XYZ file of N, CA, C and O in Angstrom:
740
model
N 62.913 159.964 77.962
C 63.366 159.979 79.353
C 62.853 159.279 80.637
O 63.761 158.054 80.552
N 62.721 159.498 80.905
C 62.255 158.678 82.111
C 61.596 157.816 81.825
O 61.906 156.989 82.846
N 61.168 157.309 80.906
C 60.354 154.682 80.761
C 62.064 154.782 79.853
O 61.752 153.594 80.565
N 62.569 155.640 80.073
C 64.385 154.319 79.029
C 65.060 154.015 80.947
O 64.929 153.759 81.033
N 64.380 155.312 82.237
C 65.193 154.876 83.375
C 64.190 154.126 83.935
O 64.872 153.538 84.447
N 63.086 154.253 84.046
C 62.401 153.217 84.588
C 62.930 152.555 84.537
O 62.485 151.309 85.297
N 62.123 152.408 82.946
C 63.733 150.435 82.467
C 64.078 149.776 82.931
O 63.890 149.086 83.035
N 65.088 150.751 82.987
C 66.869 150.403 83.534
C 66.372 149.699 84.751
O 66.802 149.105 85.723
N 65.334 150.333 85.717
C 65.452 150.233 87.606
C 64.297 148.773 87.282
O 65.036 148.147 87.264
N 63.302 149.268 86.594
C 62.736 147.323 86.737
C 63.528 146.387 86.365
O 63.191 145.054 86.534
N 64.163 146.866 85.171
C 65.170 145.522 84.540
C 66.063 145.076 85.747
O 65.885 143.868 86.007
N 66.489 146.340 86.291
C 67.729 146.057 87.636
C 66.717 144.781 88.807
O 67.436 143.923 89.266
N 65.440 145.832 88.637
C 65.436 144.794 90.198
C 64.663 143.405 89.306
O 65.195 142.337 90.603
N 64.544 143.168 88.512
C 63.619 141.777 88.165
C 64.873 141.111 87.952
O 64.628 139.874 88.323
N 66.175 141.285 87.578
C 67.156 140.659 87.710
C 67.996 140.627 88.921
O 68.479 139.304 89.447
N 67.623 141.462 89.922
C 67.876 140.860 91.770
C 69.369 140.974 92.153
O 69.518 140.629 92.260
N 70.059 141.467 90.504
C 71.060 142.334 90.941
C 71.321 142.668 92.140
O 72.086 143.549 92.861
N 71.021 144.341 90.989
C 71.854 145.644 91.761
C 69.488 146.998 91.206
O 69.476 146.229 90.528
N 69.670 147.532 92.785
C 68.826 148.510 92.369
C 68.930 150.032 92.553
O 69.814 149.869 93.310
N 68.504 151.394 91.698
C 69.174 152.560 92.655
C 68.036 153.111 92.784
O 66.510 153.037 92.582
N 68.171 153.731 94.672
C 67.283 154.535 94.639
C 66.745 156.816 94.041
O 67.826 156.646 92.872
N 66.220 156.132 94.291
C 66.137 157.676 94.083
C 66.580 158.693 94.350
O 66.842 160.265 93.697
N 67.943 158.324 94.962
C 68.622 159.386 95.179
C 69.711 159.132 94.954
O 70.967 159.997 95.376
N 69.891 158.326 94.051
C 70.989 157.554 93.726
C 71.632 156.865 94.150
O 72.707 156.593 94.032
N 71.328 156.346 95.900
C 72.017 155.270 95.771
C 71.954 153.699 95.432
O 71.109 153.845 95.498
N 73.335 153.405 95.466
C 73.038 152.194 94.861
C 72.680 150.588 95.691
O 74.126 151.196 96.721
N 71.887 149.341 95.695
C 71.768 148.652 97.020
C 72.233 147.235 95.407
O 71.366 147.008 94.773
N 72.454 146.305 96.675
C 73.138 145.215 96.049
C 72.454 143.598 96.732
O 72.370 143.707 97.748
N 70.756 143.154 96.453
C 70.178 142.009 96.692
C 70.929 140.481 97.080
O 71.771 140.471 95.728
N 71.117 140.349 97.852
C 71.715 138.586 98.102
C 70.639 138.239 97.482
O 69.368 137.482 97.801
N 70.057 137.433 96.359
C 69.212 136.676 95.307
C 69.036 134.892 95.189
O 70.525 135.040 94.718
N 69.173 134.853 96.089
C 69.230 133.599 95.293
C 69.122 132.562 94.443
O 68.522 132.987 93.428
N 70.371 132.088 93.264
C 70.215 131.734 92.429
C 69.493 130.475 91.442
O 68.928 129.383 92.498
N 68.354 130.979 90.695
C 68.371 129.584 90.461
C 68.459 128.560 89.765
O 69.404 127.908 89.312
N 67.870 127.134 90.377
C 68.168 126.284 89.580
C 68.433 125.663 88.246
O 67.094 125.253 88.319
N 69.226 125.136 87.916
C 69.591 124.650 86.474
C 70.814 123.803 86.858
O 71.684 123.615 87.150
N 71.086 123.540 85.437
C 71.945 122.457 85.146
C 73.511 122.993 85.779
O 74.352 122.647 86.070
N 74.004 124.486 85.373
C 74.741 125.505 86.209
C 74.949 125.563 87.233
O 75.232 126.152 87.796
N 73.738 125.872 87.764
C 73.772 126.190 90.017
C 75.060 125.331 90.301
O 75.399 125.226 90.851
N 75.283 123.717 89.545
C 76.168 122.616 89.699
C 77.548 123.286 90.251
O 78.593 122.153 90.278
N 77.705 124.038 88.917
C 79.376 124.581 88.526
C 79.366 125.293 89.512
O 79.286 125.247 90.158
N 81.105 125.044 88.868
C 81.920 124.942 90.408
C 81.955 126.795 90.701
O 81.811 127.834 89.945
N 82.719 127.726 91.921
C 82.819 129.033 92.055
C 83.882 129.384 91.042
O 85.128 128.729 91.415
N 83.597 130.519 90.798
C 84.376 130.843 90.355
C 85.274 131.966 91.407
O 85.061 132.904 91.990
N 86.677 131.284 91.027
C 87.834 131.961 92.141
C 88.037 133.185 92.073
O 88.817 134.409 91.858
N 88.666 134.093 90.529
C 88.940 134.848 90.197
C 88.386 135.383 88.683
O 87.797 133.469 87.113
N 88.400 136.452 88.053
C 88.247 136.374 86.343
C 89.455 137.105 85.868
O 90.117 138.620 87.192
N 90.309 137.172 84.744
C 91.383 137.630 84.046
C 91.009 137.956 83.354
O 90.211 137.538 82.528
N 91.246 139.766 83.088
C 90.497 140.697 81.702
C 91.928 140.473 81.239
O 92.702 141.821 82.043
N 92.351 141.015 80.556
C 93.137 141.227 79.779
C 93.030 141.857 78.230
O 92.230 142.028 77.737
N 93.528 143.125 78.212
C 93.297 144.622 76.505
C 95.039 144.937 76.508
O 94.735 145.588 77.587
N 95.755 144.262 75.344
C 96.621 144.327 75.362
C 97.427 144.519 76.646
O 97.889 142.383 75.749
N 98.084 144.995 76.409
C 100.045 144.237 77.647
C 98.867 144.896 78.984
O 99.639 144.005 79.668
N 97.656 145.557 79.091
C 96.963 146.124 80.636
C 96.489 144.164 80.987
O 95.402 144.044 80.230
N 96.977 143.410 82.930
C 95.683 142.561 82.723
C 95.385 142.737 83.974
O 96.742 143.280 84.925
N 93.846 142.846 84.515
C 93.313 142.891 85.300
C 93.225 142.130 85.850
O 91.944 141.308 85.401
N 92.770 141.650 87.397
C 92.711 140.378 88.176
C 92.308 140.570 89.361
O 91.178 141.704 89.923
N 90.686 139.921 89.109
C 89.195 140.003 90.064
C 88.861 139.390 90.934
O 88.742 137.583 90.483
N 89.656 139.517 91.748
C 89.256 137.568 93.228
C 87.933 137.867 93.356
O 86.981 138.848 93.447
N 87.786 136.369 93.313
C 86.349 135.890 93.997
C 84.773 137.332 93.661
O 84.675 137.990 94.139
N 84.883 137.207 91.921
C 84.145 138.461 91.802
C 82.620 137.642 92.077
O 82.254 136.073 91.941
N 82.160 138.848 92.311
C 80.864 139.542 91.870
C 79.812 138.249 90.409
O 80.070 138.785 89.843
N 78.925 137.600 91.473
C 78.153 136.339 90.643
C 77.314 136.945 89.424
O 77.560 137.171 88.220
N 76.394 138.591 90.121
C 76.659 139.366 89.193
C 77.022 140.735 88.127
O 76.506 141.121 87.380
N 78.003 140.841 88.297
C 79.263 141.015 87.469
C 78.874 141.060 86.189
O 78.383 140.404 85.631
N 79.026 141.912 85.005
C 77.977 141.978 83.375
C 79.314 141.066 83.328
O 78.768 140.823 82.331
N 80.386 141.544 82.880
C 81.646 140.544 82.597
C 81.640 139.135 82.366
O 81.366 138.914 81.714
N 81.752 138.577 83.626
C 81.268 137.132 84.267
C 80.062 137.110 83.423
O 80.140 135.278 82.831
N 78.985 137.616 83.902
C 77.896 136.887 82.891
C 77.959 137.120 81.430
O 77.370 135.321 81.186
N 78.855 138.418 81.140
C 78.042 138.107 79.596
C 79.480 136.368 78.883
O 79.245 135.940 78.174
N 80.494 136.749 79.611
C 80.832 135.341 79.068
C 80.694 134.474 79.645
O 81.435 133.395 78.583
N 79.855 134.241 80.849
C 79.101 132.358 81.184
C 78.177 132.051 79.903
O 78.671 130.918 79.922
N 77.596 133.515 79.374
C 76.807 133.035 78.499
C 77.186 133.220 76.863
O 77.131 132.418 76.363
N 78.679 133.879 76.978
C 79.569 132.991 75.442
C 79.938 131.781 75.912
O 79.033 131.570 74.422
N 79.750 131.603 76.461
C 80.654 130.129 76.430
C 79.901 129.592 75.945
O 79.360 128.193 74.680
N 78.251 129.350 77.285
C 76.884 128.806 76.295
C 76.815 129.218 74.622
O 76.887 127.938 74.387
N 76.235 129.639 74.172
C 76.195 129.419 73.326
C 77.147 129.692 71.894
O 76.628 128.575 70.907
N 78.172 129.153 73.420
C 80.033 129.097 71.533
C 79.391 127.540 71.543
O 79.172 126.925 70.449
N 79.559 126.846 72.279
C 78.872 125.968 72.794
C 77.775 124.552 72.622
O 77.892 124.025 71.557
N 76.528 125.490 72.548
C 75.532 124.907 72.240
C 74.441 125.517 71.448
O 74.296 124.473 70.818
N 75.366 126.502 70.516
C 74.341 126.421 69.238
C 75.623 127.439 68.155
O 75.199 125.926 67.275
N 76.283 127.933 68.250
C 76.745 129.426 66.957
C 78.794 128.619 67.133
O 78.738 128.372 65.580
N 79.054 127.559 67.810
C 80.746 127.570 67.700
C 81.401 126.524 66.831
O 80.219 125.257 66.823
N 82.382 126.672 66.076
C 81.938 125.174 65.691
C 83.494 125.274 66.451
O 84.489 125.596 66.382
N 83.184 123.517 66.862
C 84.258 123.286 68.309
C 85.274 123.106 66.843
O 85.762 121.835 65.646
N 86.668 123.088 66.860
C 88.140 123.102 66.281
C 88.732 121.813 66.693
O 89.983 121.986 66.306
N 88.908 120.596 67.456
C 89.116 120.055 68.554
C 90.498 120.525 69.532
O 90.203 122.392 70.595
N 91.495 120.424 70.017
C 91.963 119.683 71.658
C 92.884 120.726 71.053
O 93.338 120.116 70.216
N 93.765 122.164 72.007
C 94.580 122.552 71.339
C 95.378 122.354 73.282
O 94.673 122.284 73.919
N 97.007 122.128 73.184
C 98.095 122.104 75.083
C 97.982 124.059 74.341
O 98.059 124.786 73.438
N 97.430 123.304 75.809
C 98.151 125.062 76.831
C 99.704 125.673 76.035
O 99.799 127.223 75.724
N 100.728 124.859 75.288
C 101.903 125.606 75.224
C 101.415 126.597 73.834
O 101.917 127.201 73.574
N 100.140 126.197 73.318
C 100.099 127.056 71.931
C 99.048 128.090 72.090
O 99.343 129.295 71.403
N 98.544 128.603 73.125
C 98.056 129.821 73.276
C 99.401 130.328 74.575
O 99.163 130.203 75.670
N 100.013 130.998 74.567
C 101.329 131.659 75.429
C 100.575 132.348 77.343
O 101.152 132.312 77.527
N 99.851 133.016 75.919
C 99.198 133.964 77.256
C 98.711 133.674 78.447
O 98.190 133.689 79.186
N 98.016 131.862 78.041
C 97.255 131.004 79.024
C 98.948 129.984 79.817
O 99.052 130.451 81.484
N 99.995 130.543 80.140
C 101.094 129.919 80.235
C 102.203 131.117 81.106
O 102.009 130.961 82.782
N 100.675 132.969 81.680
C 101.356 134.030 81.851
C 100.457 133.349 84.000
O 99.572 132.810 84.070
N 100.881 134.134 84.055
C 100.818 134.334 86.201
C 99.249 135.090 85.965
O 99.625 135.843 85.483
N 98.580 134.430 86.397
C 98.309 135.501 86.257
C 97.452 135.752 87.866
O 96.282 135.878 88.479
N 98.359 137.146 87.493
C 97.924 138.119 88.703
C 98.077 139.529 87.579
O 98.572 139.792 86.778
N 98.332 140.642 88.503
C 96.407 141.760 87.615
C 98.868 142.090 87.257
O 99.341 141.990 88.209
N 98.467 143.804 86.060
C 99.175 144.330 86.088
C 100.298 143.878 84.363
O 98.359 144.544 83.739
N 101.156 143.963 83.871
C 101.546 144.972 82.516
C 101.456 142.622 82.230
O 102.735 142.020 82.731
N 101.388 142.317 81.214
C 102.100 141.820 80.641
C 103.164 141.211 79.292
O 102.947 142.694 78.862
N 103.904 140.666 78.985
C 104.823 140.589 77.686
C 103.697 140.403 76.416
O 104.640 140.369 75.516
N 103.082 139.497 76.384
C 102.056 139.577 75.365
C 100.888 140.795 75.137
O 100.448 141.105 75.728
N 100.380 141.374 73.821
C 99.854 142.146 73.657
C 98.307 141.065 73.313
O 98.414 140.463 72.411
N 97.266 140.729 74.176
C 96.382 139.952 73.351
C 95.354 140.394 74.668
O 94.945 141.275 74.866
N 93.919 139.983 74.057
C 92.913 140.526 74.433
C 92.148 138.547 75.335
O 91.664 137.918 73.715
N 91.626 138.742 76.387
C 91.059 138.066 76.731
C 90.714 138.515 78.155
O 90.579 139.027 78.356
N 89.357 136.739 78.227
C 88.593 136.722 79.460
C 89.088 135.189 79.877
O 88.463 134.858 79.219
N 89.017 135.518 80.838
C 90.764 133.984 81.996
C 88.831 134.152 83.116
O 88.669 134.902 84.098
N 87.537 132.780 83.081
C 87.580 132.771 84.418
C 87.785 131.192 84.790
O 87.992 129.944 84.378
N 88.269 131.569 86.277
C 89.366 130.586 86.921
C 88.244 130.489 88.390
O 87.831 130.710 88.619
N 88.053 128.829 87.709
C 88.012 128.228 88.957
C 88.176 126.545 89.054
O 88.054 126.507 87.986
N 87.238 125.845 90.083
C 87.695 125.306 91.133
C 86.598 124.346 89.330
O 86.440 123.927 88.378
N 87.317 123.129 88.967
C 86.598 121.610 87.984
C 85.609 121.260 88.407
O 84.951 121.656 89.913
N 84.626 121.066 87.915
C 83.419 121.097 87.236
C 83.558 119.438 86.243
O 83.352 118.906 85.548
N 83.330 117.973 87.668
C 82.167 117.165 86.822
C 80.807 117.098 86.823
O 81.121 116.460 88.178
N 80.223 117.201 85.878
C 78.290 117.069 86.556
C 78.302 115.180 86.580
O 78.415 114.075 86.547
N 77.692 115.219 87.880
C 77.084 113.387 88.034
C 76.423 112.563 86.964
O 75.844 113.176 85.761
N 76.120 111.837 86.748
C 75.633 111.017 85.834
C 74.406 111.081 85.870
O 73.214 111.981 85.955
N 73.537 111.752 84.399
C 72.677 112.546 83.684
C 72.926 114.203 83.657
O 71.813 114.334 82.955
N 73.619 114.659 84.121
C 73.560 115.518 84.518
C 74.028 116.333 82.202
O 74.982 115.594 82.306
N 73.200 116.919 81.455
C 74.005 117.410 80.597
C 74.301 118.451 80.766
O 74.052 119.744 80.101
N 76.245 118.719 80.658
C 76.564 119.322 80.962
C 77.996 118.545 80.476
O 78.410 117.939 80.930
N 79.128 119.560 80.151
C 80.410 119.356 79.733
C 80.979 119.146 80.925
O 81.563 120.117 81.801
N 81.945 118.756 81.059
C 83.326 118.699 82.777
C 83.978 119.923 81.829
O 84.370 120.876 80.450
N 84.606 120.942 82.768
C 85.830 121.470 82.611
C 86.467 122.170 84.358
O 85.980 121.720 84.834
N 87.055 123.332 83.171
C 87.319 123.784 84.496
C 87.160 125.382 83.914
O 86.454 125.428 84.361
N 88.817 126.197 84.037
C 88.826 127.254 82.829
C 87.518 127.117 82.547
O 88.369 126.968 81.748
N 87.917 128.812 81.853
C 87.054 128.968 80.379
C 87.650 130.491 80.178
O 87.539 131.725 81.470
N 88.453 130.344 78.177
C 88.730 131.526 78.415
C 88.289 132.459 76.845
O 88.097 130.774 76.133
N 88.575 132.872 77.093
C 86.882 133.356 75.231
C 87.965 135.199 75.238
O 88.473 135.692 76.104
N 88.870 134.728 74.060
C 89.647 135.263 73.698
C 89.665 136.230 72.012
O 89.176 135.137 71.179
N 90.848 136.293 71.441
C 90.580 136.438 69.950
C 91.689 136.444 69.986
O 92.976 136.500 70.207
N 92.365 136.157 68.465
C 92.857 135.273 67.371
C 93.052 136.489 66.890
O 93.026 136.929 65.638
N 95.017 136.714 66.791
C 95.120 137.836 65.150
C 94.746 137.771 64.255
O 95.038 138.550 63.322
N 94.177 136.337 63.732
C 95.082 135.857 62.600
C 93.647 135.110 61.882
O 93.154 135.782 61.472
N 92.862 135.905 63.260
C 91.141 136.260 62.554
C 90.811 136.748 63.417
O 89.744 137.032 64.639
N 90.800 137.957 63.204
C 91.028 139.218 64.536
C 88.888 139.741 64.402
O 88.128 140.050 65.417
N 88.208 139.127 63.304
C 86.826 139.182 63.757
C 85.978 138.450 64.235
O 84.974 138.708 64.618
N 86.251 137.417 64.226
C 86.038 135.748 64.950
C 86.501 135.827 66.320
O 87.452 136.894 66.771
N 85.562 135.317 67.356
C 85.938 135.560 68.909
C 86.610 134.042 68.795
O 85.804 132.866 68.025
N 87.438 133.566 70.565
C 87.536 131.971 70.465
C 87.022 131.176 71.811
O 86.807 132.294 72.879
N 86.524 130.918 71.940
C 86.169 130.154 73.366
C 87.216 128.965 73.570
O 86.867 128.021 72.984
N 87.951 129.198 74.733
C 88.804 128.230 75.284
C 88.298 126.540 76.298
O 87.948 127.834 77.418
N 88.162 125.715 76.686
C 86.805 125.020 77.683
C 88.473 124.166 78.450
O 88.647 123.189 77.415
N 88.749 124.664 79.712
C 90.321 124.308 79.986
C 89.729 122.623 80.643
O 88.294 121.810 81.183
N 89.970 120.883 80.287
C 89.709 119.798 80.664
C 90.688 119.756 81.542
O 91.619 119.450 83.039
N 89.015 119.374 82.163
C 90.130 119.017 84.200
C 90.433 117.981 84.474
O 90.574 117.595 85.774
N 90.634 116.806 83.462
C 91.239 115.665 84.413
C 92.989 116.192 83.518
O 93.566 115.063 84.420
N 93.111 117.189 82.872
C 94.448 117.211 82.019
C 94.394 118.996 81.281
O 93.949 119.523 80.730
N 95.283 119.469 82.525
C 95.449 120.844 82.657
C 95.810 122.104 81.578
O 95.129 122.939 81.204
N 96.587 120.668 80.406
C 97.613 121.829 79.500
C 95.921 120.882 78.119
O 96.116 121.763 76.943
N 95.004 120.721 78.389
C 93.896 120.362 77.036
C 93.377 121.257 77.168
O 92.544 120.996 78.333
N 92.808 122.010 76.403
C 91.889 122.724 76.443
C 90.841 122.798 74.710
O 91.963 122.457 73.331
N 89.669 122.658 74.531
C 88.814 122.338 74.008
C 88.647 123.475 73.207
O 88.441 124.578 74.522
N 88.600 123.943 71.793
C 88.708 125.512 71.086
C 87.489 125.479 70.671
O 87.206 125.047 69.835
N 86.362 126.874 70.595
C 85.583 126.936 69.292
C 85.961 127.918 68.883
O 86.573 128.998 70.055
N 85.711 128.074 67.710
C 85.087 129.802 66.367
C 83.836 129.936 67.274
O 83.488 129.148 66.350
N 83.801 131.592 66.957
C 83.026 131.454 66.656
C 83.359 133.502 66.148
O 83.116 133.839 66.240
N 82.326 132.864 64.651
C 81.989 133.782 63.788
C 81.453 135.022 63.956
O 80.282 135.052 64.590
N 82.468 135.985 64.347
C 81.864 137.545 63.754
C 81.652 138.003 65.143
O 81.078 139.518 65.172
N 82.445 137.302 66.114
C 81.586 138.065 67.402
C 83.059 138.613 67.934
O 83.523 138.799 69.285
N 84.599 138.678 67.492
C 85.961 139.726 67.953
C 85.323 141.146 68.020
O 85.117 141.347 69.029
N 84.830 141.431 67.974
C 84.057 143.043 68.199
C 83.779 143.301 69.547
O 83.858 144.269 70.307
N 82.979 141.789 69.332
C 81.893 142.158 70.038
C 82.417 142.106 71.040
O 82.283 142.422 72.493
N 83.779 140.853 71.768
C 84.328 141.007 72.609
C 85.549 141.833 73.372
O 85.373 142.856 74.168
N 85.880 143.027 71.695
C 87.044 143.732 72.810
C 85.882 144.519 72.765
O 85.767 145.077 74.445
N 84.734 145.214 72.246
C 83.733 146.084 72.801
C 83.491 145.817 74.573
O 83.402 146.822 75.217
N 83.332 144.359 74.741
C 82.364 143.882 75.986
C 83.311 144.467 77.357
O 83.245 144.987 78.404
N 84.878 144.297 76.585
C 86.080 144.265 77.843
C 86.622 145.625 78.151
O 86.396 146.454 78.923
N 86.110 146.578 76.669
C 86.717 147.670 76.781
C 85.510 148.738 77.647
O 85.552 149.098 78.872
N 83.992 148.402 77.511
C 82.537 149.035 78.646
C 83.562 148.570 79.625
O 83.382 149.102 80.469
N 83.217 147.126 80.429
C 83.687 146.873 81.097
C 84.481 147.461 82.593
O 85.096 148.418 83.081
N 85.515 147.783 80.695
C 87.212 148.754 82.026
C 86.799 149.912 82.428
O 87.181 150.453 83.061
N 85.886 150.876 81.487
C 85.945 151.886 80.833
C 85.350 152.268 82.130
O 84.663 153.022 83.237
N 84.008 151.253 83.131
C 83.253 151.345 83.719
C 83.506 151.547 84.653
O 83.774 151.991 86.063
N 84.822 150.541 84.674
C 85.130 149.935 86.829
C 86.504 150.144 87.328
O 86.497 150.273 87.687
N 87.510 150.598 85.759
C 88.557 151.248 86.454
C 88.706 152.351 85.679
O 90.237 152.375 86.113
N 88.725 153.261 85.206
C 88.434 154.106 84.558
C 89.653 154.986 82.748
O 89.831 155.507 82.928
N 90.171 152.682 82.713
C 90.680 153.500 81.685
C 90.177 153.027 80.814
O 88.918 152.171 79.848
């Protein structure tokens, strides 16, 4: 058990996000982000998480916030590795994207994570796609799969969609874990 706790503490220190003292106090460290193609990405303005009819909004989320890190990693995983590109969808075809990005109750029974950010247009030579918001969502017609939508920064009504087979449960569990730990729900 002591080895497990020590390993978790070392991982937290190595990540630069936080550490726990022997008195149980939680300390956050501000560590500069490593320089990579993603360091040029737009600052995240808001994180919207919906489970069922309940929508939660996190303004200016902390960069090391677990669900945000997981969502950004999943986006990269989808378009670089295993996601099947389904084409471009108009925002009207995804009604949950049309609701106001405010905390509260939604009329739609949906599950998604939306990263709201300023448009990112890569400079010439940067191996990255232009984008604005990113949404990871579940589709009731394909409940075992997860979908990633990437908003076109030039035409905000268009979203490039990727389907990632067999990751629907993972998305649900990631949302459940985060909401259970940080909202008590």
